[in-house]
Tab-separated table of C-alpha atoms in Angstrom:
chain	number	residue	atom	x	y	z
A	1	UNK	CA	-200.277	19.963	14.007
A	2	UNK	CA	-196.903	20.999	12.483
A	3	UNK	CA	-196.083	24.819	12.373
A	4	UNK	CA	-194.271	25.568	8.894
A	5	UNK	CA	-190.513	26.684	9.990
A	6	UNK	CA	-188.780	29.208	7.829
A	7	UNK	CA	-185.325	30.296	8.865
A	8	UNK	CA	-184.525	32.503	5.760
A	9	UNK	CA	-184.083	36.225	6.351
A	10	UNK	CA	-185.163	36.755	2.883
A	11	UNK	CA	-188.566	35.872	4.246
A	12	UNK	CA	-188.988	38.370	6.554
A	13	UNK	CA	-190.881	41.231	6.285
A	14	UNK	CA	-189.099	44.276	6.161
A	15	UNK	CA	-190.777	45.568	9.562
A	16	UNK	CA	-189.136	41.928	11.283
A	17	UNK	CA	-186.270	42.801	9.469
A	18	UNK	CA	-185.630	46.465	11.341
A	19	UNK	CA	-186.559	45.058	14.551
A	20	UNK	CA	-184.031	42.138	14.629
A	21	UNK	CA	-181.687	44.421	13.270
A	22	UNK	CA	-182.443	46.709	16.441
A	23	UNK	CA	-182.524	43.862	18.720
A	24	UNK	CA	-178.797	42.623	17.458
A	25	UNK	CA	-177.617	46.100	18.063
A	26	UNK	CA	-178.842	46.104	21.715
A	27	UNK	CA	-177.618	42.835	22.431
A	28	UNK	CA	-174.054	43.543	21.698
A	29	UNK	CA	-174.338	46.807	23.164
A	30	UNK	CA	-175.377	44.836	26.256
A	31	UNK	CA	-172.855	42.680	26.010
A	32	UNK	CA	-170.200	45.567	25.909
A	33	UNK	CA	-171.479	47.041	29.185
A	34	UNK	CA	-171.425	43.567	30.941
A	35	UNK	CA	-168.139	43.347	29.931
A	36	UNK	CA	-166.672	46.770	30.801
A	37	UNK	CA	-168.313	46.303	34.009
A	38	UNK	CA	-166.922	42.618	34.742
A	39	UNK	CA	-163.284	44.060	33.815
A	40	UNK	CA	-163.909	47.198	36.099
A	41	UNK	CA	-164.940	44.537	38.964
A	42	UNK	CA	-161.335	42.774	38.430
A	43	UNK	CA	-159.746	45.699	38.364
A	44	UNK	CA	-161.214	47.089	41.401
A	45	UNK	CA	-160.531	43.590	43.013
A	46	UNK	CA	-157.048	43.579	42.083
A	47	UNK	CA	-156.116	46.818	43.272
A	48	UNK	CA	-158.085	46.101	46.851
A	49	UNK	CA	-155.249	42.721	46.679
A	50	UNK	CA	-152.654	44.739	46.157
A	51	UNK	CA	-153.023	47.414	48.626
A	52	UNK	CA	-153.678	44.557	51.251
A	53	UNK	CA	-150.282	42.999	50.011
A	54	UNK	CA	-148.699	45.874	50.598
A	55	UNK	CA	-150.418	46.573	54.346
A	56	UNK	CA	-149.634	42.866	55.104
A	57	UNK	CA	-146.141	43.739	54.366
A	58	UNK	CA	-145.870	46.752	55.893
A	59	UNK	CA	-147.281	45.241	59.224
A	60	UNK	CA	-144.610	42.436	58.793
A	61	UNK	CA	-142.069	44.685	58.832
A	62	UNK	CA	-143.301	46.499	61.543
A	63	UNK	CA	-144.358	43.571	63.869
A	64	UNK	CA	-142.348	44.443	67.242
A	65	UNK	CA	-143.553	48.267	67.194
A	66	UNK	CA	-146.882	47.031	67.016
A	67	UNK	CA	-146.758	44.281	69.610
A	68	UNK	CA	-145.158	47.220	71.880
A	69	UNK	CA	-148.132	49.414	71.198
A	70	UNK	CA	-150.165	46.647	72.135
A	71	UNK	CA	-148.295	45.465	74.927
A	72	UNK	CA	-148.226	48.682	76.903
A	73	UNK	CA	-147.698	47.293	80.684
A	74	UNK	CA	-149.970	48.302	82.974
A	75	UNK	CA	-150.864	47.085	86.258
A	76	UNK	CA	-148.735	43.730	86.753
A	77	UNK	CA	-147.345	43.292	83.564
A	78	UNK	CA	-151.048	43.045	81.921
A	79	UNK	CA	-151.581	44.276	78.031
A	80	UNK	CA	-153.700	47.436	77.683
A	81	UNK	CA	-155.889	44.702	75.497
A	82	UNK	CA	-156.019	41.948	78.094
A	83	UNK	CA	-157.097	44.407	80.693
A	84	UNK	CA	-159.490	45.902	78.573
A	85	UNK	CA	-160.907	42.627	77.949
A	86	UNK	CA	-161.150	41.591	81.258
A	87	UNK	CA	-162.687	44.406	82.544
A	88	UNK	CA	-165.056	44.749	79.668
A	89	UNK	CA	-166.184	41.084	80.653
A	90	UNK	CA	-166.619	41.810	84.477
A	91	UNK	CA	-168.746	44.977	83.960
A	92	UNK	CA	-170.576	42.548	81.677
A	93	UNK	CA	-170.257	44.164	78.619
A	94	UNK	CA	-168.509	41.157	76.655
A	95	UNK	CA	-170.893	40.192	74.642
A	96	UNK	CA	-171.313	43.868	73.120
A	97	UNK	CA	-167.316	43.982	72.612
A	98	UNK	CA	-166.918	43.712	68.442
A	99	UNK	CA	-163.537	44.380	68.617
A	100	UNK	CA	-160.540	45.621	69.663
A	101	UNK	CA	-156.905	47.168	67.650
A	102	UNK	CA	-154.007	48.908	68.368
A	103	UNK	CA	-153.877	52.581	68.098
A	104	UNK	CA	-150.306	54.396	67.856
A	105	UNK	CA	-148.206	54.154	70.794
A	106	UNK	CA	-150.414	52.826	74.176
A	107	UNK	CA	-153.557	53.259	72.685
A	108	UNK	CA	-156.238	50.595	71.911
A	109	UNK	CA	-159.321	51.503	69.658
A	110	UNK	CA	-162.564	49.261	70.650
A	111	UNK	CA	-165.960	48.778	69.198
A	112	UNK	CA	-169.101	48.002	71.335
A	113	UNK	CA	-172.335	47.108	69.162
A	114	UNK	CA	-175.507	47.545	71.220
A	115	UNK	CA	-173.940	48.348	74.601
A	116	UNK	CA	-175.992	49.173	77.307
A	117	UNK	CA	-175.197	53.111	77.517
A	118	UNK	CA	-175.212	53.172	81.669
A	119	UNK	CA	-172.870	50.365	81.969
A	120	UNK	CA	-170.938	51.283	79.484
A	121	UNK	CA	-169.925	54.770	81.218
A	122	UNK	CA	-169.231	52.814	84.269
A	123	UNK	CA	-166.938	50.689	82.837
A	124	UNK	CA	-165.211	53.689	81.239
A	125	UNK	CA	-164.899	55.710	84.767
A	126	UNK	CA	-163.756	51.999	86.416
A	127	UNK	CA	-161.095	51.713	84.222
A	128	UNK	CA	-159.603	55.045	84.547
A	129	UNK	CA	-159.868	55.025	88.223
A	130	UNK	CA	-158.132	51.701	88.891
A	131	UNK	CA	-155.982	51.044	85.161
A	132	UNK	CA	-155.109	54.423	84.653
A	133	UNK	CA	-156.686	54.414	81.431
A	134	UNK	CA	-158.145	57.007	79.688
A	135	UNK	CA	-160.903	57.590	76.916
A	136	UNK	CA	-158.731	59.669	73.919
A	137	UNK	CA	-161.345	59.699	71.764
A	138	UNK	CA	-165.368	58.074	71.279
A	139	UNK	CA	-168.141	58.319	68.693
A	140	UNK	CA	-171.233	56.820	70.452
A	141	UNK	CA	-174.365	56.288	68.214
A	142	UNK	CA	-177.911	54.821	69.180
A	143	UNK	CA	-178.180	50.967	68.291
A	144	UNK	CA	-182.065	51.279	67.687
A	145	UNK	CA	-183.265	50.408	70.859
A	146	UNK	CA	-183.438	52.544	74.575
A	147	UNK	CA	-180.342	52.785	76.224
A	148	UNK	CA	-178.396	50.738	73.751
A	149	UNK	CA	-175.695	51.953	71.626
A	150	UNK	CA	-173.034	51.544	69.726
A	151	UNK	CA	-169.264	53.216	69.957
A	152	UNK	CA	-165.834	53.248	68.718
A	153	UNK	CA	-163.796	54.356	71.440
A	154	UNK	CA	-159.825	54.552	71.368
A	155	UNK	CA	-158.404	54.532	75.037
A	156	UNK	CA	-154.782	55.522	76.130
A	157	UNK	CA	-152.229	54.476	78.985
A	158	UNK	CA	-151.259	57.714	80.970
């Protein structure tokens, strides 16, 4: 069975007529606002490059006053990181430690996801009594489950 094809627009009716008119009309409208919204994605993009250009410069330039922030000495010579990390791995909170950064001048900011809360505090009080070091500042949030958290803590060198 062979439908009869008629492309001609002369053919159809004036109702088809309105309706493909309508439909052209939203298609290129949609097609504007995909394309206003792809260039506002590059620009976006290209402005987060740029500003990380210009931090990745900055912290080029600035390279020995942040390995001196993070090489406070402390207790034989030892980075405020490395004994962070060490201790953090004895109390047996390693795998919890996210991450670690510098923070201004002898300070080191760290991130525990789903610490254990009690050990957590213990490791805390063990490195100020025998490092010297010292909580500055800490946001501690529940991870979801009892006694677990989360925390962004920045600790200083006295």
């Amino acid at each position: 069975m062979k439908l009869p094809v008629n492309l001609s627009l002369d053919s159809l009716s004036e109702r088809d007529l309105k309706t493909l008119k309508i439909g052209a009309v939203l298609a290129v409208l949609l097609l504007i606002y995909v394309v206003f919204q792809l260039d506002s994605s590059v620009s976006s993009a290209h402005k987060r490059i740029v500003k990380k250009a210009d931090d990745l410069a900055w912290m080029q330039a600035h390279v020995a006053d942040l390995a001196s922030a993070n090489n406070a000495a402390q207790g034989g010579g030892q980075s405020l990181l490395v004994i962070v990390d060490r201790s953090a791995h004895e109390s047996g909170l390693g795998s919890a430690l996210a991450g670690s950064e510098p923070s201004g001048q002898g300070g080191l900011s760290v991130r525990l996801q789903k610490a254990p809360f009690d050990t957590m505090i213990l490791w805390l009080a063990r490195l100020s009594q025998q490092n010297g070091i010292r909580v500055d500042s800490a946001s501690i949030e529940n991870a979801g489950s009892p006694g677990l958290v989360n925390a962004a803590i920045v600790l200083r060198t006295d």
